[in-house]
Coordinates of C-alpha atoms in Angstrom, one line a residue:
F6 CA -222.0 239.4 56.3
F7 CA -225.5 239.8 57.8
P8 CA -228.7 240.9 55.7
I9 CA -230.1 244.1 56.6
N10 CA -233.5 245.7 55.8
I11 CA -234.4 247.7 52.9
R12 CA -237.2 249.7 51.7
L13 CA -237.2 250.2 48.0
S14 CA -238.9 252.6 45.9
C15 CA -239.4 253.7 42.4
L16 CA -238.9 256.8 40.4
V17 CA -241.6 258.9 39.3
F18 CA -242.1 259.0 35.7
P19 CA -244.7 260.9 33.4
A20 CA -247.8 259.2 32.5
S21 CA -246.6 258.5 29.0
Q22 CA -243.7 256.8 30.5
S23 CA -245.8 254.4 32.8
L24 CA -243.5 251.6 34.3
F25 CA -246.5 249.2 34.5
N26 CA -248.8 247.0 32.6
H27 CA -252.1 247.4 33.9
Y28 CA -254.5 244.5 34.8
P29 CA -257.9 245.9 36.0
G30 CA -259.0 244.4 39.1
A31 CA -255.6 243.2 40.0
A32 CA -252.3 244.7 41.2
A33 CA -249.8 245.8 38.6
A34 CA -248.0 242.8 37.3
D35 CA -244.6 244.4 37.9
L36 CA -245.0 245.4 41.8
C37 CA -244.2 243.2 44.6
T38 CA -245.0 244.3 48.1
V39 CA -243.5 242.9 51.2
T40 CA -245.0 244.5 54.5
G41 CA -245.2 243.2 57.9
R42 CA -245.0 239.3 57.4
A43 CA -246.7 239.6 54.3
V44 CA -245.7 238.8 50.8
I45 CA -247.8 240.2 48.0
D46 CA -246.3 238.9 44.7
F47 CA -246.4 240.3 41.0
Q48 CA -249.7 238.5 40.4
G49 CA -251.4 239.9 43.5
R50 CA -251.1 236.6 45.5
F51 CA -250.8 237.2 49.4
T52 CA -248.6 234.8 51.5
A53 CA -247.6 235.2 55.1
V54 CA -244.1 234.4 56.5
T55 CA -244.4 232.5 59.6
D56 CA -240.8 232.2 60.8
R57 CA -237.7 234.5 61.2
C58 CA -235.7 233.2 58.2
V59 CA -234.0 235.0 55.4
Y60 CA -236.0 234.7 52.0
S61 CA -235.2 235.4 48.3
M62 CA -237.5 238.0 47.1
L63 CA -236.2 238.5 43.3
S64 CA -233.1 236.7 41.8
D65 CA -231.7 236.4 38.3
S66 CA -229.9 233.5 37.4
S67 CA -228.5 234.6 34.3
T68 CA -226.9 237.7 35.9
G69 CA -226.5 236.6 39.6
F70 CA -228.4 239.4 41.2
E71 CA -230.4 238.9 44.2
V72 CA -232.8 240.7 46.4
F73 CA -233.4 238.9 49.9
A74 CA -235.3 239.9 53.1
T75 CA -234.9 239.1 56.4
F76 CA -238.0 238.5 58.9
R77 CA -237.6 239.0 62.5
E78 CA -240.0 239.0 65.5
R79 CA -240.9 242.3 67.7
R80 CA -243.2 242.2 70.7
R81 CA -244.4 238.6 69.9
R82 CA -242.4 235.5 69.3
D83 CA -245.0 234.0 67.0
V84 CA -245.5 237.1 64.5
S85 CA -242.7 237.9 62.3
F86 CA -241.9 241.3 60.3
L87 CA -240.0 242.4 57.4
D88 CA -236.7 243.4 59.2
S89 CA -234.0 244.3 56.5
V90 CA -233.4 244.0 52.9
T91 CA -230.3 243.1 50.7
L92 CA -229.3 243.7 47.4
K93 CA -226.7 241.4 46.2
L94 CA -224.6 241.7 42.9
Q95 CA -222.4 239.1 41.4
D96 CA -220.3 241.4 39.2
P97 CA -219.1 243.3 41.0
D98 CA -219.3 241.2 44.0
V99 CA -221.0 243.7 46.3
Q100 CA -224.0 243.8 48.6
F101 CA -226.2 246.8 50.0
H102 CA -227.8 246.0 53.1
L103 CA -230.7 248.4 53.8
Q104 CA -231.6 248.5 57.5
H105 CA -233.9 250.1 60.0
G106 CA -233.5 253.9 60.7
G107 CA -232.7 254.6 57.2
R108 CA -229.2 253.1 57.5
V109 CA -227.6 251.5 54.2
Q110 CA -224.3 249.5 54.5
M111 CA -222.2 248.5 51.3
N112 CA -220.4 245.4 52.4
D113 CA -218.8 246.8 55.4
T114 CA -218.9 250.2 54.7
Q115 CA -221.8 252.5 56.1
L116 CA -223.1 255.0 53.7
N117 CA -223.9 258.7 54.1
L118 CA -226.9 259.1 51.9
S119 CA -229.1 262.1 51.2
S120 CA -232.1 262.8 48.8
S121 CA -229.8 263.9 46.1
G122 CA -228.4 260.3 46.0
Q123 CA -225.2 258.7 44.7
K124 CA -224.3 256.1 42.0
L125 CA -222.2 253.1 43.5
H126 CA -221.4 250.0 41.2
G127 CA -224.2 250.7 38.8
V128 CA -226.8 251.2 41.6
W129 CA -228.5 254.6 42.3
I130 CA -229.3 255.1 45.8
S131 CA -230.8 257.8 47.7
K132 CA -232.8 258.6 51.0
D133 CA -235.4 260.8 52.0
S134 CA -237.8 261.3 55.1
T135 CA -240.0 258.3 54.0
G136 CA -237.1 255.8 53.3
V137 CA -234.5 254.4 51.2
M138 CA -234.6 254.2 47.3
A139 CA -232.5 252.4 45.1
N140 CA -232.4 251.2 41.3
F141 CA -230.2 249.3 39.0
T142 CA -230.5 248.0 35.6
I143 CA -229.7 244.3 34.7
S144 CA -229.8 242.8 31.1
S145 CA -231.7 245.8 29.9
H146 CA -234.3 245.4 32.8
T147 CA -234.7 248.0 35.7
V148 CA -235.3 247.0 39.1
Y149 CA -236.7 249.9 41.5
L150 CA -236.6 249.1 45.2
F151 CA -238.0 250.9 48.4
F152 CA -237.6 250.1 52.1
D153 CA -238.8 252.3 55.1
G154 CA -237.9 249.8 57.6
S155 CA -241.4 248.1 57.7
T156 CA -242.4 247.8 54.0
A157 CA -240.3 246.9 51.0
Q158 CA -241.7 247.4 47.3
I159 CA -240.0 246.0 44.3
H160 CA -241.0 246.7 40.8
T161 CA -239.6 246.4 37.5
G162 CA -239.8 248.9 34.4
T163 CA -241.0 245.9 32.2
P164 CA -243.0 242.5 32.7
V165 CA -241.2 240.0 34.9
W166 CA -238.7 238.2 32.5
S167 CA -238.0 234.3 32.2
S168 CA -235.1 233.9 34.2
V169 CA -236.2 235.5 37.5
D170 CA -237.5 233.9 40.5
G171 CA -238.2 234.3 44.2
L172 CA -241.3 235.0 46.4
C173 CA -242.0 238.2 44.4
V174 CA -242.5 235.9 41.3
N175 CA -244.5 233.2 43.2
S176 CA -245.2 233.9 46.8
S177 CA -246.4 230.6 47.6
S178 CA -242.9 228.8 47.2
I179 CA -242.0 229.6 50.6
S180 CA -239.8 226.7 51.6
A181 CA -238.2 226.7 48.1
Q182 CA -236.9 230.2 48.6
R183 CA -235.6 230.2 52.2
L184 CA -231.8 231.0 52.2
D185 CA -230.4 228.7 54.9
Q186 CA -227.0 230.1 54.4
Y187 CA -228.1 233.5 55.5
S188 CA -230.7 232.6 58.3
S189 CA -230.0 231.7 61.8
S190 CA -230.2 227.8 62.7
S191 CA -233.1 228.6 64.9
C192 CA -235.2 230.6 62.5
Q193 CA -237.8 228.0 61.9
I194 CA -238.6 227.4 65.6
Q195 CA -242.5 227.9 65.9
Y196 CA -243.9 229.7 69.1
N197 CA -247.4 230.0 70.6
D198 CA -247.7 233.3 72.8
S199 CA -250.5 233.6 74.6
L200 CA -253.5 235.4 72.8
D201 CA -253.6 239.3 73.2
T202 CA -257.0 240.0 74.6
S203 CA -256.5 243.4 73.8
V204 CA -257.2 242.7 70.0
N205 CA -260.5 243.2 68.6
C206 CA -260.6 241.0 65.4
S207 CA -263.9 242.0 64.3
A208 CA -263.0 245.8 64.6
I209 CA -259.5 245.0 62.9
K210 CA -261.4 243.6 59.7
D211 CA -263.6 246.6 59.4
H212 CA -260.6 248.9 59.7
C213 CA -258.8 246.9 57.1
N214 CA -261.8 247.0 54.7
T215 CA -261.5 250.8 54.5
L216 CA -259.2 250.0 51.4
K217 CA -262.5 249.3 49.6
E218 CA -263.8 252.6 50.7
S219 CA -263.2 256.3 49.7
P220 CA -260.7 257.6 48.9
F221 CA -258.9 254.2 48.4
S222 CA -261.8 253.0 46.3
S223 CA -260.7 255.2 43.4
C224 CA -257.7 252.9 43.1
N225 CA -259.4 249.6 43.4
G226 CA -259.7 249.2 39.6
D227 CA -256.0 249.2 39.1
V228 CA -254.6 247.8 42.1
D229 CA -256.7 245.0 43.9
P230 CA -257.1 245.9 47.5
T231 CA -258.0 242.2 48.6
P232 CA -254.4 241.0 49.2
Y233 CA -253.7 244.1 51.2
I234 CA -256.9 243.7 53.3
N235 CA -256.1 239.9 53.8
A236 CA -252.4 241.0 55.0
C237 CA -253.9 243.7 57.3
S238 CA -256.1 241.2 59.1
D239 CA -253.8 238.6 59.1
T240 CA -251.1 240.5 61.0
L241 CA -253.5 242.8 63.1
C242 CA -255.7 239.9 64.4
K243 CA -252.7 238.4 66.3
Y244 CA -250.7 241.5 67.0
P245 CA -251.5 244.7 68.7
S246 CA -252.0 247.9 66.6
V247 CA -249.1 249.6 67.9
D248 CA -245.8 251.2 66.4
G249 CA -247.8 252.7 63.6
L250 CA -249.2 249.2 62.5
R251 CA -252.8 250.7 62.2
C252 CA -251.7 252.7 59.2
H253 CA -248.9 250.5 57.8
F254 CA -251.0 248.4 55.4
L255 CA -252.9 251.5 54.2
W256 CA -249.7 253.0 53.5
A257 CA -248.4 250.1 51.5
Y258 CA -251.6 250.0 49.5
A259 CA -251.5 253.9 48.9
R260 CA -247.9 253.5 47.6
A261 CA -248.8 250.9 45.2
C262 CA -251.3 253.1 43.9
S263 CA -249.0 256.0 43.6
L264 CA -246.8 254.1 41.6
N265 CA -249.6 253.5 39.1
S266 CA -249.9 256.5 36.7
R267 CA -253.8 256.0 36.4
A268 CA -254.5 255.7 40.3
S269 CA -254.6 258.2 42.9
V270 CA -256.2 258.1 46.5
G271 CA -255.6 261.8 47.2
D272 CA -255.5 262.7 50.9
W273 CA -256.0 259.3 52.4
R274 CA -254.3 260.2 55.9
S275 CA -256.5 262.6 56.8
A276 CA -259.4 260.4 56.2
A277 CA -257.8 257.4 58.0
G278 CA -256.4 259.4 60.9
C279 CA -252.8 258.7 60.1
S280 CA -249.8 260.8 60.7
S281 CA -247.3 262.0 58.1
A282 CA -245.5 260.0 55.5
E283 CA -242.2 260.1 57.2
G284 CA -240.9 256.8 57.9
F285 CA -241.6 255.5 61.5
C286 CA -238.5 255.4 63.4
Q287 CA -236.4 257.0 60.8
D288 CA -232.8 257.4 62.0
K289 CA -233.1 255.6 65.3
V290 CA -230.4 252.7 65.6
C291 CA -231.1 249.9 67.6
S292 CA -229.1 246.8 68.5
D293 CA -229.7 243.3 67.0
H294 CA -231.8 242.2 69.9
E295 CA -234.1 245.4 69.6
F296 CA -236.4 246.9 67.4
C297 CA -237.8 250.4 67.4
G298 CA -241.1 250.8 68.7
E299 CA -243.5 253.3 71.0
K300 CA -242.6 253.4 74.6
I301 CA -245.2 253.6 77.3
S302 CA -244.0 257.3 78.0
G303 CA -244.5 258.3 74.8
G304 CA -242.2 258.7 71.6
T305 CA -240.0 255.9 70.1
G306 CA -237.2 253.7 71.6
C307 CA -235.5 250.5 71.2
L308 CA -237.4 247.6 72.7
C309 CA -236.5 244.1 73.4
R310 CA -237.4 241.5 70.5
A311 CA -239.8 239.0 72.2
A312 CA -237.4 236.0 71.9
F313 CA -234.5 237.9 73.7
A314 CA -236.7 239.1 76.4
Y315 CA -238.4 235.9 76.9
D316 CA -236.1 234.3 79.6
Y317 CA -235.9 237.7 81.6
K318 CA -239.4 238.3 81.7
Q319 CA -240.1 234.6 82.8
S320 CA -237.9 235.2 85.7
N321 CA -239.0 238.7 86.3
T322 CA -235.6 240.2 86.1
L323 CA -234.0 243.1 84.2
S324 CA -230.5 242.1 84.3
D325 CA -227.9 239.4 83.5
P326 CA -226.2 237.4 86.6
T327 CA -223.9 239.4 89.0
V328 CA -220.3 238.8 87.6
C329 CA -218.1 238.5 90.9
S330 CA -214.4 238.6 91.4
Q331 CA -212.2 238.5 94.5
N332 CA -212.8 242.4 95.4
S333 CA -215.2 243.8 92.8
G334 CA -218.7 242.9 91.5
S335 CA -220.9 244.1 88.5
I336 CA -224.2 243.7 87.3
T337 CA -225.6 244.6 83.9
L338 CA -229.1 245.9 83.1
I339 CA -230.8 245.2 79.9
G340 CA -231.4 248.7 78.1
C341 CA -234.4 247.8 75.9
L342 CA -236.1 246.4 79.3
L343 CA -235.4 249.5 81.1
E344 CA -237.1 251.4 78.0
E345 CA -240.2 249.1 78.5
K346 CA -240.6 250.0 81.9
G347 CA -240.1 253.8 81.2
V348 CA -237.0 253.8 83.5
D349 CA -234.3 256.5 82.5
F350 CA -230.9 254.6 83.1
S351 CA -229.2 258.0 84.0
T352 CA -231.3 258.4 86.9
L353 CA -230.1 255.3 88.6
H354 CA -227.1 255.1 91.0
L355 CA -225.5 252.8 93.5
N356 CA -225.7 253.5 97.2
D357 CA -223.0 256.0 96.7
R358 CA -224.9 258.6 94.2
S359 CA -221.7 259.3 92.5
C360 CA -221.6 255.8 90.9
R361 CA -223.7 255.7 88.1
G362 CA -224.2 253.1 85.2
A363 CA -222.0 253.0 82.1
M364 CA -223.9 252.6 78.9
D365 CA -222.7 250.4 76.1
E366 CA -223.9 252.6 73.2
E367 CA -223.7 249.7 70.6
K368 CA -225.4 246.9 72.7
H369 CA -227.6 249.2 74.7
M370 CA -226.5 247.5 78.1
V371 CA -225.9 249.3 81.4
T372 CA -223.4 248.2 83.6
F373 CA -223.0 249.0 87.6
S374 CA -219.7 247.9 89.3
F375 CA -217.5 248.3 92.3
D376 CA -214.3 247.2 93.3
S377 CA -211.7 248.1 96.1
S378 CA -210.5 251.3 94.8
S379 CA -214.2 252.7 94.3
T380 CA -216.6 250.7 96.9
C381 CA -219.7 252.8 95.8
G382 CA -221.2 252.2 99.2
T383 CA -220.7 248.5 99.1
E384 CA -221.7 246.6 102.4
I385 CA -219.4 243.8 103.6
T386 CA -221.0 241.3 105.9
N387 CA -219.6 237.8 107.2
N388 CA -221.9 235.0 108.7
G389 CA -219.1 233.0 109.6
S390 CA -218.9 230.9 106.4
Q391 CA -219.5 233.5 103.5
I392 CA -218.2 236.9 103.0
T393 CA -220.9 239.0 101.2
Y394 CA -220.3 242.2 99.3
K395 CA -223.7 243.9 98.6
N396 CA -225.0 247.2 96.8
T397 CA -228.2 248.5 95.7
I398 CA -229.1 250.1 92.4
K399 CA -231.8 252.6 92.9
Y400 CA -233.6 255.5 91.4
Q401 CA -232.0 258.9 92.4
N402 CA -234.0 260.7 95.0
S403 CA -235.6 263.8 94.1
S404 CA -236.2 266.9 95.9
D405 CA -239.0 267.5 93.5
V406 CA -242.8 267.6 95.0
I407 CA -243.8 264.7 92.5
S408 CA -242.3 262.2 90.5
R409 CA -243.3 260.1 87.4
Q410 CA -241.1 257.4 87.7
D411 CA -241.6 254.1 90.1
Q412 CA -239.5 253.5 92.9
F413 CA -236.6 251.3 91.5
Y414 CA -234.5 249.1 93.7
I415 CA -232.4 246.2 92.6
D416 CA -230.1 244.4 95.3
F417 CA -227.0 242.4 93.9
S418 CA -224.3 240.7 95.6
C419 CA -221.3 238.5 95.8
Q420 CA -220.7 235.9 98.2
H421 CA -217.1 234.4 98.7
T422 CA -216.6 231.1 100.6
Q423 CA -214.0 231.2 103.2
P424 CA -210.7 229.5 102.3
E425 CA -209.9 226.1 103.6
T426 CA -207.1 225.4 105.7
K427 CA -203.7 225.1 103.9
I428 CA -200.6 223.4 105.3
V429 CA -197.4 224.0 103.5
A430 CA -193.8 223.2 104.9
F431 CA -190.5 224.5 103.7
N432 CA -186.7 224.1 105.2
I433 CA -184.6 227.2 106.1
K434 CA -181.9 226.1 103.5
D435 CA -184.3 227.5 100.9
S436 CA -184.2 230.9 102.4
S437 CA -187.5 231.8 101.1
V438 CA -190.2 229.7 99.5
V439 CA -193.5 231.1 98.0
V440 CA -196.4 228.9 98.3
I441 CA -199.6 229.4 96.5
V442 CA -202.8 229.0 98.4
K443 CA -206.0 228.3 96.6
S444 CA -209.5 228.3 98.4
G445 CA -212.8 229.0 96.8
Q446 CA -212.5 232.1 94.8
W447 CA -209.4 233.4 96.5
N448 CA -206.0 233.1 95.1
Y449 CA -202.8 234.4 97.0
T450 CA -199.4 233.3 98.1
V451 CA -197.8 232.9 101.5
A452 CA -194.2 233.3 102.3
M453 CA -192.4 232.8 105.7
K454 CA -188.6 234.1 105.8
A455 CA -186.2 234.3 108.9
Y456 CA -183.6 237.3 109.5
S457 CA -180.8 237.8 111.7
D458 CA -181.5 241.5 111.9
G459 CA -184.4 243.9 112.7
G460 CA -184.0 245.4 109.3
L461 CA -184.9 242.3 107.6
T462 CA -181.8 242.8 105.3
H463 CA -179.7 239.5 106.4
A464 CA -181.8 236.4 105.6
L465 CA -181.1 233.1 107.3
D466 CA -180.0 230.1 105.0
S467 CA -178.1 226.8 105.3
T468 CA -174.9 228.7 105.5
T469 CA -175.9 231.2 108.1
G470 CA -174.8 230.1 111.8
V471 CA -177.5 230.6 114.5
V472 CA -176.7 230.3 118.3
L473 CA -178.9 229.7 121.1
N474 CA -180.5 232.8 122.6
Q475 CA -179.8 234.7 119.4
K476 CA -182.5 237.0 118.3
I477 CA -184.3 236.0 115.0
W478 CA -186.9 238.0 113.1
V479 CA -189.7 236.1 111.0
E480 CA -191.6 238.1 108.4
L481 CA -194.9 236.7 107.0
T482 CA -195.9 238.2 103.8
T483 CA -198.8 237.4 101.3
A484 CA -199.3 238.5 97.6
G485 CA -202.1 238.6 95.5
L486 CA -204.6 240.3 98.1
D487 CA -206.2 243.7 98.1
A488 CA -204.7 245.5 100.9
A489 CA -207.4 248.0 100.9
V490 CA -210.1 245.5 101.8
I491 CA -208.2 242.6 103.2
A492 CA -205.6 242.3 106.5
V493 CA -203.3 239.3 107.4
E494 CA -203.5 238.4 110.9
T495 CA -200.9 236.0 112.5
D496 CA -203.4 234.1 114.6
S497 CA -200.7 231.9 116.3
C498 CA -197.1 230.6 116.1
W499 CA -195.5 227.5 117.8
A500 CA -192.5 225.2 117.5
T501 CA -192.2 221.7 117.5
S502 CA -189.2 219.0 117.3
R503 CA -190.8 217.4 114.5
D504 CA -192.2 218.5 111.0
S505 CA -195.8 217.9 111.7
P506 CA -197.6 221.0 113.1
S507 CA -199.8 218.7 115.7
S508 CA -196.6 217.1 117.1
Q509 CA -195.5 217.1 120.7
P510 CA -193.6 218.7 122.2
R511 CA -195.1 222.1 121.5
Y512 CA -194.0 225.6 122.5
D513 CA -196.1 228.5 121.9
L514 CA -194.6 231.9 120.8
I515 CA -197.8 233.8 119.6
K516 CA -201.4 233.0 120.7
N517 CA -204.5 234.6 119.8
G518 CA -202.5 237.1 117.8
C519 CA -200.4 238.2 120.8
A520 CA -196.9 237.3 122.1
A521 CA -197.4 234.3 124.3
P522 CA -197.1 235.4 128.1
G523 CA -194.8 232.6 128.8
D524 CA -192.0 234.0 126.6
Q525 CA -190.6 237.6 127.4
T526 CA -188.4 237.5 124.1
V527 CA -191.3 237.5 121.8
Q528 CA -192.5 240.9 120.1
V529 CA -195.1 241.1 117.2
E530 CA -195.2 243.9 115.0
G531 CA -197.8 245.1 112.2
N532 CA -200.3 242.1 112.8
G533 CA -203.7 242.8 111.3
E534 CA -202.6 246.1 109.8
G535 CA -201.8 245.0 106.3
T536 CA -201.1 241.9 104.2
S537 CA -197.7 241.2 106.1
N538 CA -196.4 241.3 109.7
R539 CA -193.4 240.0 111.5
F540 CA -192.5 238.8 114.9
S541 CA -189.0 238.2 116.6
F542 CA -188.0 235.7 119.3
N543 CA -184.7 234.3 120.9
M544 CA -183.4 231.0 119.4
F545 CA -183.8 227.9 121.6
Q546 CA -183.8 224.2 121.5
F547 CA -186.0 221.6 122.9
T548 CA -184.5 219.7 125.9
G549 CA -183.4 216.2 125.0
S550 CA -184.1 216.6 121.5
S551 CA -181.9 216.1 118.2
G552 CA -181.6 219.7 117.7
D553 CA -184.3 220.4 114.9
V554 CA -186.8 223.2 115.6
Y555 CA -189.8 223.6 113.2
L556 CA -191.7 226.7 113.5
H557 CA -195.4 226.9 112.5
C558 CA -197.5 229.9 112.0
K559 CA -201.2 230.1 111.5
L560 CA -202.6 233.1 109.3
Q561 CA -206.2 234.5 109.0
L562 CA -207.5 236.9 106.4
C563 CA -209.7 239.5 107.8
V564 CA -212.1 242.1 106.1
K565 CA -211.2 245.5 107.2
Q566 CA -214.5 247.3 106.5
G567 CA -216.4 247.8 109.8
N568 CA -213.9 245.6 111.6
S569 CA -210.8 246.0 113.3
C570 CA -208.3 243.2 112.3
V571 CA -205.6 244.3 114.6
P572 CA -205.5 242.3 117.9
D573 CA -205.8 243.6 121.3
C574 CA -203.1 242.7 123.3
S575 CA -203.4 245.3 126.0
G576 CA -203.8 244.3 129.5
G577 CA -202.4 241.3 131.4
S578 CA -204.6 238.6 129.6
K579 CA -203.4 239.7 126.1
R580 CA -206.8 238.7 124.9
R581 CA -207.4 239.9 121.4
R582 CA -210.2 241.3 119.8
R583 CA -211.9 238.7 117.5
S584 CA -212.6 240.1 114.1
A585 CA -214.5 239.2 110.9
G586 CA -212.0 236.5 109.4
Y587 CA -212.1 234.3 106.4
G588 CA -212.7 231.0 108.1
G589 CA -210.1 228.4 108.1
P590 CA -206.6 229.7 108.3
A591 CA -203.4 229.0 106.2
V592 CA -200.7 227.3 108.3
I593 CA -197.1 227.6 107.4
S594 CA -194.0 226.0 108.7
L595 CA -190.3 226.7 108.6
A596 CA -187.7 224.4 109.8
W597 CA -183.7 224.6 110.4
T598 CA -181.3 222.2 112.2
Q599 CA -178.9 223.2 114.8

């Protein structure tokens, strides 16, 4: 469960059916307004909510119904705003979550509302261009709610009865009305963001005091403007007058007046220079870490909440850290940060212009990625100790004469440490043994297997007889490597009379990736072309030894892009062309007894 913003509104009744008991010079005693971070209770008392918690606005201990509100930050961490309102009924057990954008969720079901409305579990609920309205009756008392994404108004058809409680009854009881079970564990943390030097508090107070001037003054005798003026000044002296806030508190007061049958403020919008009554950001759906606000390029969009964006802005980044695996990399850009910068994600691409970002429509994150099957122009380099995969997110080049978007470049890369040397040994009696090689971020297997035929169909094992000068074929294979990116080179192979690769005497069969010049029976095939290769030689024994022969081979991984991984064995010297390898090789040994 999560609480959701609600804006509530009352029905319009003829003058003879006024919903209010009127108190001259004060707000109607059955109207509570929650706007910005301000709570103006039924008695017209103003209190500011200074954290980002969930609070009970109105509850009835006799029936179990409750209206509670969630407060969240927007552009500043130290100024909170009403973010959602939830109506909770005990019988039946149902919750209506009123959210930004005119969305309403009943328990886990998203409702499709219109101005004609519908009745659900005794609650009449509807939606128009100004916000969401709901009303219900509890113990002969009718409660009317309105929410437009920024302001909630709660009023009753009769004076407040004795069994009700909440901030609307007494706005000064802040700590007692905090609902910890619905609040985040960090909601009470206090922040002190730097002052906004663009705010002119003196001018703000003059603006807020227009509630005492015409046309608002015609309502001052019925609805006291003082708490609304205080709420306006309290917020706008700390927070910029953006996202419709300049008219936000005027609208809340005008609506309070409209609910009073004796009061009217006429065409206040023209006098105050405010736009139409349609709810700000209606039908705009943002993620939990976002709020709907004005973009620098004009219009509205989903911008980052200040607490969420703080670490990104401190480190001057628009993304999460790059995610790397063996042959792939990805980076995720924060959609709301792009919105704030005025960057259209659909115009961005990698080095290969066909590689665009994928937008997560729910979280508003944009991910760019590459892998071995779609390299997207990734550049691969080797400095001798690390392999680096590098790509760039950039703004699509345009053939237009002008551009209104800044140049955009974000380099991201993955570095992989070269594998360490691994030495493994296995006996021919096992026929074939697979050994797992782990080094850094690389995980692969190496196998050496001996055969008595060139088709590699008859494997040697402990029952196979091998005679001197018999031709033997040895296959070296790997698994777990991407053949599109990596090739396996057999750097060298040699034989010893003991199991240690460094023991003496030593007889070379392959040197520098090529057949050793001292043995004309050695033939090497497919070396550096893929993830496996093979070679052949005629069987021998060491003079004066016990007859044991141990064969050792050293394998090197090679990055294929921009490099030739095939040894150059042309000419008499048979020197191979050194390719960009993955550092320390893997050494494997095979043994059999005569």
